[in-house]
Amino acid sequence: MSEFRVPYKVDWFQVAFIVPDHFSDSVSSYAESIALSVQSVFDCDIGSLSNGRLNYSHRLPLSTGSDKNLITVGSVQWGGNTSGRLGHHVQLMLTGSNADTFHNSSLVLGDTAYFQRLDIAYDVTDKPYSEIISLCDSLPEFSRIKKETYTSSHSGVTATTTYYGSRESAFYIRIYEKGKQTATDPNWVRVEIEIKPNKTSLDFALWCYDEYLSNPENILVRCSHVRAMLVALFDSDLNPYTPRTEKPTPDSVNAFKHLVKQYATTISGVNENYRLESLLDLFMTINDMKQNYAFDSDVDTDDLIDDEIWKFLMRNRRF
């Protein structure tokens, strides 16, 4: 893809790290190791163990500042009803400048992880808020995107925020007058893309973490209206997403997917009369036959396979 090097910040970093096998009997130790790794990146305090939030049973809060002005900047959570098809995981969540500090550290904490949420923010000072909103509204890709606008008062100054999309979607855009909200530069506008990959699929969430380690902006071009906004806003080239070729799905996996889709109903019907628990053994036997007799022209392999299937069915009749 084309170079697209507009500076950005990571404003929210929420990742689920799959617990490695050697930590399977001590998930708490793995969670503590993640908290200590974060502490090594920026000076934060690891709080006392407490009850987790949402579906987690344990939580270690991460905070900065003094006792009188303690600011919670994130947490490490684990346990409870959190085991998925990849096994148990430990969640790390960081917000604000500390999320960006951790991002810039390039610290990799786990071999297998997936994003639950990632916020990427662009700060704009050379275009007024109204111009950015008009630009988005003019894009064909935004014609069917839900839009909501809200105003709020900050020290007597009115600031406006516009949202595009839905919080339940994988990509959600916030554009707001950050300078007015923080009583700093009134020309400071923040364009923020909230990404929740697991709203699409776990596979997409895994892919996003893999891409994040090399080029986070490659995640953004997966969404056509986000890509269109960035291209128009920064007058820069950003090619549409194309699947990476260095990690293709193996042909055998694709073939298996088609096999399951095409013959799932047929196999389920056969299973009513025959026990198919050992079906994998039959597949392995047939594969061995094909290999053993591949170059033997005197052997009719198809007949041998037909006989083997018949014997399998006879052995596994339910009645």
mmCIF file with all atom_site columns, N, CA and C in Angstrom, residues 193-225:
data_model
loop_
_atom_site.group_PDB
_atom_site.id
_atom_site.type_symbol
_atom_site.label_atom_id
_atom_site.label_alt_id
_atom_site.label_comp_id
_atom_site.label_asym_id
_atom_site.label_entity_id
_atom_site.label_seq_id
_atom_site.pdbx_PDB_ins_code
_atom_site.Cartn_x
_atom_site.Cartn_y
_atom_site.Cartn_z
_atom_site.occupancy
_atom_site.B_iso_or_equiv
_atom_site.pdbx_formal_charge
_atom_site.auth_seq_id
_atom_site.auth_comp_id
_atom_site.auth_asym_id
_atom_site.auth_atom_id
_atom_site.pdbx_PDB_model_num
ATOM 1  N N  . ILE A 1 193 ? -10.989 7.726   15.316 1.00 0.00 ? 193 ILE A N  1
ATOM 2  C CA . ILE A 1 193 ? -11.642 6.519   14.800 1.00 0.00 ? 193 ILE A CA 1
ATOM 3  C C  . ILE A 1 193 ? -11.590 5.450   15.881 1.00 0.00 ? 193 ILE A C  1
ATOM 4  N N  . GLU A 1 194 ? -12.758 5.063   16.355 1.00 0.00 ? 194 GLU A N  1
ATOM 5  C CA . GLU A 1 194 ? -12.864 4.008   17.367 1.00 0.00 ? 194 GLU A CA 1
ATOM 6  C C  . GLU A 1 194 ? -13.090 2.680   16.639 1.00 0.00 ? 194 GLU A C  1
ATOM 7  N N  . ILE A 1 195 ? -12.168 1.752   16.855 1.00 0.00 ? 195 ILE A N  1
ATOM 8  C CA . ILE A 1 195 ? -12.211 0.466   16.159 1.00 0.00 ? 195 ILE A CA 1
ATOM 9  C C  . ILE A 1 195 ? -12.483 -0.643  17.166 1.00 0.00 ? 195 ILE A C  1
ATOM 10 N N  . LYS A 1 196 ? -13.531 -1.402  16.916 1.00 0.00 ? 196 LYS A N  1
ATOM 11 C CA . LYS A 1 196 ? -13.860 -2.561  17.745 1.00 0.00 ? 196 LYS A CA 1
ATOM 12 C C  . LYS A 1 196 ? -13.930 -3.790  16.836 1.00 0.00 ? 196 LYS A C  1
ATOM 13 N N  . PRO A 1 197 ? -12.770 -4.374  16.520 1.00 0.00 ? 197 PRO A N  1
ATOM 14 C CA . PRO A 1 197 ? -12.726 -5.446  15.510 1.00 0.00 ? 197 PRO A CA 1
ATOM 15 C C  . PRO A 1 197 ? -13.572 -6.657  15.840 1.00 0.00 ? 197 PRO A C  1
ATOM 16 N N  . ASN A 1 198 ? -13.677 -6.993  17.146 1.00 0.00 ? 198 ASN A N  1
ATOM 17 C CA . ASN A 1 198 ? -14.436 -8.204  17.484 1.00 0.00 ? 198 ASN A CA 1
ATOM 18 C C  . ASN A 1 198 ? -15.934 -8.034  17.287 1.00 0.00 ? 198 ASN A C  1
ATOM 19 N N  . LYS A 1 199 ? -16.385 -6.807  16.913 1.00 0.00 ? 199 LYS A N  1
ATOM 20 C CA . LYS A 1 199 ? -17.781 -6.618  16.516 1.00 0.00 ? 199 LYS A CA 1
ATOM 21 C C  . LYS A 1 199 ? -18.037 -7.284  15.166 1.00 0.00 ? 199 LYS A C  1
ATOM 22 N N  . THR A 1 200 ? -16.940 -7.478  14.399 1.00 0.00 ? 200 THR A N  1
ATOM 23 C CA . THR A 1 200 ? -17.037 -8.150  13.112 1.00 0.00 ? 200 THR A CA 1
ATOM 24 C C  . THR A 1 200 ? -16.813 -9.643  13.279 1.00 0.00 ? 200 THR A C  1
ATOM 25 N N  . SER A 1 201 ? -15.631 -10.012 13.771 1.00 0.00 ? 201 SER A N  1
ATOM 26 C CA . SER A 1 201 ? -15.324 -11.428 14.002 1.00 0.00 ? 201 SER A CA 1
ATOM 27 C C  . SER A 1 201 ? -14.036 -11.520 14.801 1.00 0.00 ? 201 SER A C  1
ATOM 28 N N  . LEU A 1 202 ? -13.833 -12.649 15.443 1.00 0.00 ? 202 LEU A N  1
ATOM 29 C CA . LEU A 1 202 ? -12.597 -12.867 16.182 1.00 0.00 ? 202 LEU A CA 1
ATOM 30 C C  . LEU A 1 202 ? -11.405 -12.915 15.227 1.00 0.00 ? 202 LEU A C  1
ATOM 31 N N  . ASP A 1 203 ? -11.599 -13.503 14.059 1.00 0.00 ? 203 ASP A N  1
ATOM 32 C CA . ASP A 1 203 ? -10.511 -13.579 13.077 1.00 0.00 ? 203 ASP A CA 1
ATOM 33 C C  . ASP A 1 203 ? -10.060 -12.182 12.660 1.00 0.00 ? 203 ASP A C  1
ATOM 34 N N  . PHE A 1 204 ? -11.020 -11.259 12.478 1.00 0.00 ? 204 PHE A N  1
ATOM 35 C CA . PHE A 1 204 ? -10.674 -9.888  12.121 1.00 0.00 ? 204 PHE A CA 1
ATOM 36 C C  . PHE A 1 204 ? -9.936  -9.209  13.272 1.00 0.00 ? 204 PHE A C  1
ATOM 37 N N  . ALA A 1 205 ? -10.349 -9.490  14.506 1.00 0.00 ? 205 ALA A N  1
ATOM 38 C CA . ALA A 1 205 ? -9.688  -8.905  15.676 1.00 0.00 ? 205 ALA A CA 1
ATOM 39 C C  . ALA A 1 205 ? -8.249  -9.401  15.799 1.00 0.00 ? 205 ALA A C  1
ATOM 40 N N  . LEU A 1 206 ? -8.035  -10.689 15.490 1.00 0.00 ? 206 LEU A N  1
ATOM 41 C CA . LEU A 1 206 ? -6.673  -11.248 15.489 1.00 0.00 ? 206 LEU A CA 1
ATOM 42 C C  . LEU A 1 206 ? -5.833  -10.590 14.395 1.00 0.00 ? 206 LEU A C  1
ATOM 43 N N  . TRP A 1 207 ? -6.433  -10.436 13.206 1.00 0.00 ? 207 TRP A N  1
ATOM 44 C CA . TRP A 1 207 ? -5.734  -9.802  12.093 1.00 0.00 ? 207 TRP A CA 1
ATOM 45 C C  . TRP A 1 207 ? -5.348  -8.373  12.441 1.00 0.00 ? 207 TRP A C  1
ATOM 46 N N  . CYS A 1 208 ? -6.241  -7.657  13.103 1.00 0.00 ? 208 CYS A N  1
ATOM 47 C CA . CYS A 1 208 ? -5.978  -6.262  13.457 1.00 0.00 ? 208 CYS A CA 1
ATOM 48 C C  . CYS A 1 208 ? -4.774  -6.132  14.376 1.00 0.00 ? 208 CYS A C  1
ATOM 49 N N  . TYR A 1 209 ? -4.639  -7.040  15.336 1.00 0.00 ? 209 TYR A N  1
ATOM 50 C CA . TYR A 1 209 ? -3.479  -6.950  16.230 1.00 0.00 ? 209 TYR A CA 1
ATOM 51 C C  . TYR A 1 209 ? -2.198  -7.240  15.457 1.00 0.00 ? 209 TYR A C  1
ATOM 52 N N  . ASP A 1 210 ? -2.243  -8.195  14.560 1.00 0.00 ? 210 ASP A N  1
ATOM 53 C CA . ASP A 1 210 ? -1.084  -8.519  13.736 1.00 0.00 ? 210 ASP A CA 1
ATOM 54 C C  . ASP A 1 210 ? -0.683  -7.318  12.883 1.00 0.00 ? 210 ASP A C  1
ATOM 55 N N  . GLU A 1 211 ? -1.661  -6.640  12.276 1.00 0.00 ? 211 GLU A N  1
ATOM 56 C CA . GLU A 1 211 ? -1.379  -5.462  11.456 1.00 0.00 ? 211 GLU A CA 1
ATOM 57 C C  . GLU A 1 211 ? -0.906  -4.297  12.317 1.00 0.00 ? 211 GLU A C  1
ATOM 58 N N  . TYR A 1 212 ? -1.464  -4.170  13.499 1.00 0.00 ? 212 TYR A N  1
ATOM 59 C CA . TYR A 1 212 ? -1.116  -3.065  14.394 1.00 0.00 ? 212 TYR A CA 1
ATOM 60 C C  . TYR A 1 212 ? 0.380   -3.054  14.692 1.00 0.00 ? 212 TYR A C  1
ATOM 61 N N  . LEU A 1 213 ? 0.977   -4.239  14.795 1.00 0.00 ? 213 LEU A N  1
ATOM 62 C CA . LEU A 1 213 ? 2.397   -4.319  15.124 1.00 0.00 ? 213 LEU A CA 1
ATOM 63 C C  . LEU A 1 213 ? 3.280   -3.815  13.986 1.00 0.00 ? 213 LEU A C  1
ATOM 64 N N  . SER A 1 214 ? 2.735   -3.772  12.759 1.00 0.00 ? 214 SER A N  1
ATOM 65 C CA . SER A 1 214 ? 3.544   -3.337  11.620 1.00 0.00 ? 214 SER A CA 1
ATOM 66 C C  . SER A 1 214 ? 3.068   -2.015  11.026 1.00 0.00 ? 214 SER A C  1
ATOM 67 N N  . ASN A 1 215 ? 1.762   -1.871  10.829 1.00 0.00 ? 215 ASN A N  1
ATOM 68 C CA . ASN A 1 215 ? 1.225   -0.657  10.214 1.00 0.00 ? 215 ASN A CA 1
ATOM 69 C C  . ASN A 1 215 ? -0.236  -0.469  10.620 1.00 0.00 ? 215 ASN A C  1
ATOM 70 N N  . PRO A 1 216 ? -0.485  0.239   11.709 1.00 0.00 ? 216 PRO A N  1
ATOM 71 C CA . PRO A 1 216 ? -1.862  0.388   12.201 1.00 0.00 ? 216 PRO A CA 1
ATOM 72 C C  . PRO A 1 216 ? -2.822  0.975   11.175 1.00 0.00 ? 216 PRO A C  1
ATOM 73 N N  . GLU A 1 217 ? -2.321  1.857   10.301 1.00 0.00 ? 217 GLU A N  1
ATOM 74 C CA . GLU A 1 217 ? -3.224  2.507   9.353  1.00 0.00 ? 217 GLU A CA 1
ATOM 75 C C  . GLU A 1 217 ? -3.753  1.542   8.301  1.00 0.00 ? 217 GLU A C  1
ATOM 76 N N  . ASN A 1 218 ? -3.119  0.379   8.167  1.00 0.00 ? 218 ASN A N  1
ATOM 77 C CA . ASN A 1 218 ? -3.650  -0.627  7.255  1.00 0.00 ? 218 ASN A CA 1
ATOM 78 C C  . ASN A 1 218 ? -4.998  -1.150  7.764  1.00 0.00 ? 218 ASN A C  1
ATOM 79 N N  . ILE A 1 219 ? -5.223  -1.029  9.078  1.00 0.00 ? 219 ILE A N  1
ATOM 80 C CA . ILE A 1 219 ? -6.509  -1.425  9.652  1.00 0.00 ? 219 ILE A CA 1
ATOM 81 C C  . ILE A 1 219 ? -7.606  -0.477  9.165  1.00 0.00 ? 219 ILE A C  1
ATOM 82 N N  . LEU A 1 220 ? -7.278  0.815   9.078  1.00 0.00 ? 220 LEU A N  1
ATOM 83 C CA . LEU A 1 220 ? -8.278  1.828   8.764  1.00 0.00 ? 220 LEU A CA 1
ATOM 84 C C  . LEU A 1 220 ? -8.822  1.687   7.349  1.00 0.00 ? 220 LEU A C  1
ATOM 85 N N  . VAL A 1 221 ? -7.984  1.237   6.410  1.00 0.00 ? 221 VAL A N  1
ATOM 86 C CA . VAL A 1 221 ? -8.459  1.172   5.028  1.00 0.00 ? 221 VAL A CA 1
ATOM 87 C C  . VAL A 1 221 ? -9.403  0.000   4.807  1.00 0.00 ? 221 VAL A C  1
ATOM 88 N N  . ARG A 1 222 ? -9.587  -0.853  5.825  1.00 0.00 ? 222 ARG A N  1
ATOM 89 C CA . ARG A 1 222 ? -10.584 -1.912  5.709  1.00 0.00 ? 222 ARG A CA 1
ATOM 90 C C  . ARG A 1 222 ? -12.000 -1.339  5.681  1.00 0.00 ? 222 ARG A C  1
ATOM 91 N N  . CYS A 1 223 ? -12.141 -0.088  6.140  1.00 0.00 ? 223 CYS A N  1
ATOM 92 C CA . CYS A 1 223 ? -13.442 0.584   6.166  1.00 0.00 ? 223 CYS A CA 1
ATOM 93 C C  . CYS A 1 223 ? -13.443 1.668   5.086  1.00 0.00 ? 223 CYS A C  1
ATOM 94 N N  . SER A 1 224 ? -14.325 1.542   4.109  1.00 0.00 ? 224 SER A N  1
ATOM 95 C CA . SER A 1 224 ? -14.289 2.425   2.941  1.00 0.00 ? 224 SER A CA 1
ATOM 96 C C  . SER A 1 224 ? -14.520 3.893   3.304  1.00 0.00 ? 224 SER A C  1
ATOM 97 N N  . HIS A 1 225 ? -15.465 4.178   4.229  1.00 0.00 ? 225 HIS A N  1
ATOM 98 C CA . HIS A 1 225 ? -15.731 5.586   4.520  1.00 0.00 ? 225 HIS A CA 1
ATOM 99 C C  . HIS A 1 225 ? -14.636 6.205   5.391  1.00 0.00 ? 225 HIS A C  1
#
